[in-house]
Short mmCIF file of C-alpha atoms in Angstrom, two decimals:
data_model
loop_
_atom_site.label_atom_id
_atom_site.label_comp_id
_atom_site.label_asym_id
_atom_site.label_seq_id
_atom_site.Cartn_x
_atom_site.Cartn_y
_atom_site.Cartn_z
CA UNK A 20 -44.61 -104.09 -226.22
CA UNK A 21 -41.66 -104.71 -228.31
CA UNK A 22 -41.30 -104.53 -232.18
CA UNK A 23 -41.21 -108.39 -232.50
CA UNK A 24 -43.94 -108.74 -230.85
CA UNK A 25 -46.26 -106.55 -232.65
CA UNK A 26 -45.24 -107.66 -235.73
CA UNK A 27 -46.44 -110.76 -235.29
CA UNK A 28 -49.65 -109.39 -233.74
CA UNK A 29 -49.56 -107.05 -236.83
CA UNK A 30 -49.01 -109.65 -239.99
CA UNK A 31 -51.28 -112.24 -237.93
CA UNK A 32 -53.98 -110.26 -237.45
CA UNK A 33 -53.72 -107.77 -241.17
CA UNK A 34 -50.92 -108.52 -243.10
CA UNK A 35 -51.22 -112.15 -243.78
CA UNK A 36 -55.15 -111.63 -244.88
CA UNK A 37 -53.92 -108.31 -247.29
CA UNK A 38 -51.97 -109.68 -248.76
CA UNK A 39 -48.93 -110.75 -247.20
CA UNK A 40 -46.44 -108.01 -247.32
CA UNK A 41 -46.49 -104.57 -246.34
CA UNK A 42 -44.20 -101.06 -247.42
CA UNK A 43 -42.06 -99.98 -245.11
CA UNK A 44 -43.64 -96.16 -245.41
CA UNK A 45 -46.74 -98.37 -244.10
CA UNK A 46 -45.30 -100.34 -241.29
CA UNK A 47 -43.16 -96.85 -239.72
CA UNK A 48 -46.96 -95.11 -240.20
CA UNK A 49 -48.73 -97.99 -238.31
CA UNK A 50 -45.95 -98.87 -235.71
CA UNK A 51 -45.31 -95.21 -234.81
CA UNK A 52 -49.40 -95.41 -233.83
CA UNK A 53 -48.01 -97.65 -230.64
CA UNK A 54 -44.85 -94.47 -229.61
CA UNK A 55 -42.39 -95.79 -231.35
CA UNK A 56 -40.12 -93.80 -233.05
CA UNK A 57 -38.65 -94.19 -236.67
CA UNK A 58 -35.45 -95.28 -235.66
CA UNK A 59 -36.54 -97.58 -233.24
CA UNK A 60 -38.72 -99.42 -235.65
CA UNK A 61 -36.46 -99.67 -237.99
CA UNK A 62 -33.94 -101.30 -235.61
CA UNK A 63 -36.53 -103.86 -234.74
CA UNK A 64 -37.23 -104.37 -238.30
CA UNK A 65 -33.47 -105.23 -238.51
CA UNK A 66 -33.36 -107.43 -235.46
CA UNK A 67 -35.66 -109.68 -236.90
CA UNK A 68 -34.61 -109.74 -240.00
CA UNK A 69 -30.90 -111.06 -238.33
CA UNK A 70 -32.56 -113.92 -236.75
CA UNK A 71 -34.44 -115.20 -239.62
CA UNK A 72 -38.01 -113.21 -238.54
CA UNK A 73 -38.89 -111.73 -241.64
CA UNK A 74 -37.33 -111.19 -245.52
CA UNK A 75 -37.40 -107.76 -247.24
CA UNK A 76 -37.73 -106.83 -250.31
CA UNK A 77 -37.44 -104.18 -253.21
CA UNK A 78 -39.80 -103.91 -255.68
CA UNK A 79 -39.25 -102.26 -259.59
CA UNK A 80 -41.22 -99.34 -257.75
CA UNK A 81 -37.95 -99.32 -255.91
CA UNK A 82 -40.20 -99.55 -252.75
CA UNK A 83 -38.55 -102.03 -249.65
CA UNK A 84 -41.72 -104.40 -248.65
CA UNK A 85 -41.57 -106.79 -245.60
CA UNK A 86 -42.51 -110.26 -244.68
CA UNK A 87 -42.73 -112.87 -242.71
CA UNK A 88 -39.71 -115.95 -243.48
CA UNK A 89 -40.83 -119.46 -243.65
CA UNK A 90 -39.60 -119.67 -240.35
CA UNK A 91 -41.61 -116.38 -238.94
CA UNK A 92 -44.60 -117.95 -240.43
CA UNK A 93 -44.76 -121.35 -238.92
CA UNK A 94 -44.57 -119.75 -235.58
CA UNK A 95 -47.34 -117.27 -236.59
CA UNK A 96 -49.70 -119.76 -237.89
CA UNK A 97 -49.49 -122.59 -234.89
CA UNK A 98 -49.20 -119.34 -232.43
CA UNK A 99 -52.64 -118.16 -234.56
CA UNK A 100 -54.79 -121.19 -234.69
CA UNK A 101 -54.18 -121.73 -230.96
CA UNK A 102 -55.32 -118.11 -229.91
CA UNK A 103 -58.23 -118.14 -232.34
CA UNK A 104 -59.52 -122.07 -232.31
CA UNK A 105 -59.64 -122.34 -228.65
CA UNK A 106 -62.22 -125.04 -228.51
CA UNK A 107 -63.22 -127.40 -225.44
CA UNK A 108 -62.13 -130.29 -227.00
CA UNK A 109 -62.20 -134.04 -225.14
CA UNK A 110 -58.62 -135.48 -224.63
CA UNK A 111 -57.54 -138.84 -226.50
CA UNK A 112 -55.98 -140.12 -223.63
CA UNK A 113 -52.27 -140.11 -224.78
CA UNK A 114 -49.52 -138.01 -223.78
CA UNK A 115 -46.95 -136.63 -226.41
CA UNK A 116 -43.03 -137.17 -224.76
CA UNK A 117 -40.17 -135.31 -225.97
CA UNK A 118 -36.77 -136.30 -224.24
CA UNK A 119 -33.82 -134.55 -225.66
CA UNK A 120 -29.70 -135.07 -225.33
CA UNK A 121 -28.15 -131.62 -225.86
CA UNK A 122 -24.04 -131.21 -224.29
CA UNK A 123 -23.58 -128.47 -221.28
CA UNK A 124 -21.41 -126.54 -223.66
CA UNK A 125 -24.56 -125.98 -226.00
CA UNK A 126 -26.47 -124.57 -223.73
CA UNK A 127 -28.11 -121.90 -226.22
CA UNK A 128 -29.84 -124.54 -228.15
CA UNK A 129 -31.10 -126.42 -224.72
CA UNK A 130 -33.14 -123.21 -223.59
CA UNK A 131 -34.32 -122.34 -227.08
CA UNK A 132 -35.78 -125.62 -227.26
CA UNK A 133 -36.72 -125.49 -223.78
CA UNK A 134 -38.37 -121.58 -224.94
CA UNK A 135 -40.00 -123.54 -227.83
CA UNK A 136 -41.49 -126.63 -225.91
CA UNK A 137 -42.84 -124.03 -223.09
CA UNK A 138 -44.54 -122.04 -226.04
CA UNK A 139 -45.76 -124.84 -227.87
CA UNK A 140 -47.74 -125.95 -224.50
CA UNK A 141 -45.52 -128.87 -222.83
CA UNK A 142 -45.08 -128.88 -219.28
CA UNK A 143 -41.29 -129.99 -217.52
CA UNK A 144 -41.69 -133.29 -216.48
CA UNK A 145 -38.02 -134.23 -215.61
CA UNK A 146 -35.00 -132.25 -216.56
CA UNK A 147 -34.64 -133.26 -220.23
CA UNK A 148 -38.21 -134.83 -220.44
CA UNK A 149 -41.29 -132.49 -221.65
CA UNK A 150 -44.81 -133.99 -222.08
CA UNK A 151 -48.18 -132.52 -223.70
CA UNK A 152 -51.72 -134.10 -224.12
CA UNK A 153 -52.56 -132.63 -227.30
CA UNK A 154 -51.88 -133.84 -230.44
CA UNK A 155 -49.36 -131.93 -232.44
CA UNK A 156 -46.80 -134.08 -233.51
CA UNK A 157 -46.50 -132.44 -236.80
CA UNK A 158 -46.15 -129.20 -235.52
CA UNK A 159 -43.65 -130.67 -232.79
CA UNK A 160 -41.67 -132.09 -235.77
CA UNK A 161 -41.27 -129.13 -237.66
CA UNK A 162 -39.66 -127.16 -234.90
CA UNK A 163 -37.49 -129.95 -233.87
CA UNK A 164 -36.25 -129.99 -238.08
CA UNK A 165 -35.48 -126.30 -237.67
CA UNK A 166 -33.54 -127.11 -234.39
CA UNK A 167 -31.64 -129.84 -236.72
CA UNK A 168 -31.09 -127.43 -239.53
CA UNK A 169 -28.92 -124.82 -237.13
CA UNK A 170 -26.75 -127.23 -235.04
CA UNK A 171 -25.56 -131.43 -235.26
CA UNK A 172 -25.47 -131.64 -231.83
CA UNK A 173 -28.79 -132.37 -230.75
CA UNK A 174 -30.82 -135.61 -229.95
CA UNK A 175 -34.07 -135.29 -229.39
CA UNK A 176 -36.89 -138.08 -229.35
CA UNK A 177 -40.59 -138.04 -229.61
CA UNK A 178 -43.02 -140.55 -228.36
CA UNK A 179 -46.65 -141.27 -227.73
CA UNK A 180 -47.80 -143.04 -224.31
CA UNK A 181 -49.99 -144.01 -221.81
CA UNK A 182 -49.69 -143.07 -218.71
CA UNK A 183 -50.57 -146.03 -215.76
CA UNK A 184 -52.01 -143.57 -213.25
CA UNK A 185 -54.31 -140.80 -212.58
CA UNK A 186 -53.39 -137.83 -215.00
CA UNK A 187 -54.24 -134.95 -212.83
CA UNK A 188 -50.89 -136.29 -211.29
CA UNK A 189 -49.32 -135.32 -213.89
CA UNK A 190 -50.78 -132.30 -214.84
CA UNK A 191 -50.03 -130.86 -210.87
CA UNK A 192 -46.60 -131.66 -211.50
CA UNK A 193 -45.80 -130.00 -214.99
CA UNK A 194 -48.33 -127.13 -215.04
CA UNK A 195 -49.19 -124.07 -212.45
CA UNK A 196 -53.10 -123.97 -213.59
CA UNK A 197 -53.23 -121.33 -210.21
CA UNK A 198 -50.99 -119.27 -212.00
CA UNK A 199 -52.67 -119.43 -214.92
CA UNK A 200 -56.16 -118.86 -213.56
CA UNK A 201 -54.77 -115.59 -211.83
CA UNK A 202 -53.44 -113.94 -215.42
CA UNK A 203 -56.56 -114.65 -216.49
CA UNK A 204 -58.74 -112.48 -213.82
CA UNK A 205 -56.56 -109.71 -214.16
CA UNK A 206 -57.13 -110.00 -218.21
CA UNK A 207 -60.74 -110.15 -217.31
CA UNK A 208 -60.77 -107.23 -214.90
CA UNK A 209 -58.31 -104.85 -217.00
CA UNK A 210 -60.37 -105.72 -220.76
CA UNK A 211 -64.15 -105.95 -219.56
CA UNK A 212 -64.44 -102.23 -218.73
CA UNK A 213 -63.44 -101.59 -222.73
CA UNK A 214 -66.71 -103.10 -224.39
CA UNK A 215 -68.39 -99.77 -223.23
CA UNK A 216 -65.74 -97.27 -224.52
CA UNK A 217 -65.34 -99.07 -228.18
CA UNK A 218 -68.38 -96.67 -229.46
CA UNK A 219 -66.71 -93.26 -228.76
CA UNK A 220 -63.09 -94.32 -230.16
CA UNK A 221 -61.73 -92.88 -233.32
CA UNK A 222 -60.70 -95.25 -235.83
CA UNK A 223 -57.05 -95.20 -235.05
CA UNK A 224 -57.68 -95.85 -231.52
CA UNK A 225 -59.69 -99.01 -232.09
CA UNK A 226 -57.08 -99.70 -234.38
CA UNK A 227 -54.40 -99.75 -231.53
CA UNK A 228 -56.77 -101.28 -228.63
CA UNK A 229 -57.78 -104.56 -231.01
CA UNK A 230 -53.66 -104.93 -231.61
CA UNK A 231 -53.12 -104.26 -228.21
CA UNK A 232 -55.99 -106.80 -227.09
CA UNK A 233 -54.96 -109.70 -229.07
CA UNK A 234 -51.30 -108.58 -228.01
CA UNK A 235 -52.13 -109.33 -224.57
CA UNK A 236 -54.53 -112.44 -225.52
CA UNK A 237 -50.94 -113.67 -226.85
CA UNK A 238 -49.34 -113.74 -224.03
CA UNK A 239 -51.38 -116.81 -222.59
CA UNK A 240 -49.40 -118.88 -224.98
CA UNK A 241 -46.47 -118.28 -223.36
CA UNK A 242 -48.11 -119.68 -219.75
CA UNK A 243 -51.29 -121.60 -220.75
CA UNK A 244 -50.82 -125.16 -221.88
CA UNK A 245 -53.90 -125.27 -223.28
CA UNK A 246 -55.17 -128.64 -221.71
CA UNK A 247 -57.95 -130.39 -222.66
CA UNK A 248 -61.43 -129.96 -221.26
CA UNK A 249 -60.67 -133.29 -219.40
CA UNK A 250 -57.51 -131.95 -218.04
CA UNK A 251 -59.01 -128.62 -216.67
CA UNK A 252 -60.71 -127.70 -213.28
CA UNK A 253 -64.11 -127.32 -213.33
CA UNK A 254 -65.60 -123.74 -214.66
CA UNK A 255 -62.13 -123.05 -215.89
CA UNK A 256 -61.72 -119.19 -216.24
CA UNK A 257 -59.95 -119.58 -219.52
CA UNK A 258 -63.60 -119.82 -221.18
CA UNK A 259 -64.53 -116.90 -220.08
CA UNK A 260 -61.66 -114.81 -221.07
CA UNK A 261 -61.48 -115.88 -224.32
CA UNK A 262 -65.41 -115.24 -225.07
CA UNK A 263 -64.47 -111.67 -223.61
CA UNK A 264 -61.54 -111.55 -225.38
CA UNK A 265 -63.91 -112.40 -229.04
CA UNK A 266 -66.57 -110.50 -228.46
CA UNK A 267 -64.34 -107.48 -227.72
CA UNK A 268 -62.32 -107.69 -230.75
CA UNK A 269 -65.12 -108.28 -232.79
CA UNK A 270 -66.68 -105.06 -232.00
CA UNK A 271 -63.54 -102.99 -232.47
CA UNK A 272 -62.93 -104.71 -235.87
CA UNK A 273 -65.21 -102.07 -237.83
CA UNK A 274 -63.41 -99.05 -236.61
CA UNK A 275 -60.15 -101.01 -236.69
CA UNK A 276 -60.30 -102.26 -240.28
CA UNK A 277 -61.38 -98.42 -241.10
CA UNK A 278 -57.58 -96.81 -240.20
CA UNK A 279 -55.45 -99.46 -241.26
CA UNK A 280 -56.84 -99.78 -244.96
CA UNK A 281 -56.39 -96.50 -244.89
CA UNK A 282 -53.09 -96.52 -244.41
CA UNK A 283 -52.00 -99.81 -245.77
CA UNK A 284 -49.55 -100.12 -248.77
CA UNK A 285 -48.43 -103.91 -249.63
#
């Protein structure tokens, strides 16, 4: 797990709901919790703050407080609302296109958007063409602006179409749902065993399982487009792992909460 990483899983999860910032004396306490050592965090800390991550600041208590930038945030919140409002929703029939123009010699900026597509649930249909069935133009947009704001050279378009034959077509050509249904048996296998442990764990433990669940939850936005229910095989194991995935964070919460308010300093 890396410092980025939790971070995000950190301020998603606590931060954002507590207020919004957090000391530094309370991050290095929570963060070293996970085996990281001082320096280490606080190298993270600066990574982040170099690519736009996070702002710090110091307080008349002279105290240095961190949180996440505009930009941090709007990858938090769409990241957040598509871990936690999973929802077997019906699919409106349209696909969302996004074919882009970006030189050889910028090649940087062609995988970052091709990073940011990927995350954002679009599947590769041709080698500057991405498509996606759900709706999220505006959060599309808003990432494409940010692309804008760092370079000129960019062209990227955005359109919403039919399609003229069967769908599944599509979806077998830009999406590896067998990959996908594997990482989600071994999630199921590795995470099911720890609904009978939660009630002998000490606070601090629970407190580093739920980050390190939801951690791992996470990761499924890197690989899972998210299709509609439409779009899905039948009995798709996805369900199931996010109903364990719930459940098990709910009933660490208690324990959780317990050792970081404890601990927390905004």
């Amino acid at each position: 797990m890396k410092i980025q990483s939790l971070f995000f899983t950190l301020y998603g999860d606590y931060i954002k709901d507590a207020g919004g910032t957090i000391s530094s004396k309370s991050l290095i306490i929570i963060l070293k919790e996970f085996g990281f050592s001082e320096g280490a965090i606080r190298a993270g800390l600066h990574r982040m703050k170099k690519a736009g991550l996070i702002v710090s600041e110091r307080g008349k208590d002279k105290k240095i407080r961190y949180k996440l930038s505009e930009k941090g945030l709007l990858r938090l919140l769409e990241g957040t609302r598509r871990v936690y409002e999973k929802t077997r929703r019906r699919w409106d029939g349209k696909w969302r296109i996004v074919v882009y123009n970006i030189p050889e010699n910028n090649r940087e900026v062609r995988d970052r958007l091709r990073r940011e597509l990927k995350w954002l649930g679009f599947g590769m249909l041709a080698q500057s063409t991405w498509i996606s069935p759900n709706p999220i133009e505006d959060t599309l947009r808003k990432f494409i602006n940010d692309l804008y704001n760092s370079t000129n050279s960019v062209k990227v378009d955005i359109f919403v179409a039919d399609y003229l034959d069967q769908p599944n077509h599509l979806v077998e050509r830009c999406w590896n749902l067998v990959e996908v249904e594997q990482a989600y048996k071994s999630f199921l296998e590795e995470w099911s065993p720890m609904l009978k442990k939660v009630n002998s764990m000490k606070s601090n433990e629970a407190f580093v399982t739920r980050i390190e669940l939801v951690h791992e939850y996470r990761k499924f936005l890197n690989i899972d487009p998210d299709l509609p229910e439409d779009l899905l095989p039948q009995n798709w194991i996805g369900y199931k792992a996010y109903d364990l995935f719930m459940k098990l964070r709910e009933e660490l919460t208690p324990k959780a909460n317990e050792f970081f308010y404890k601990v927390y300093e905004p």
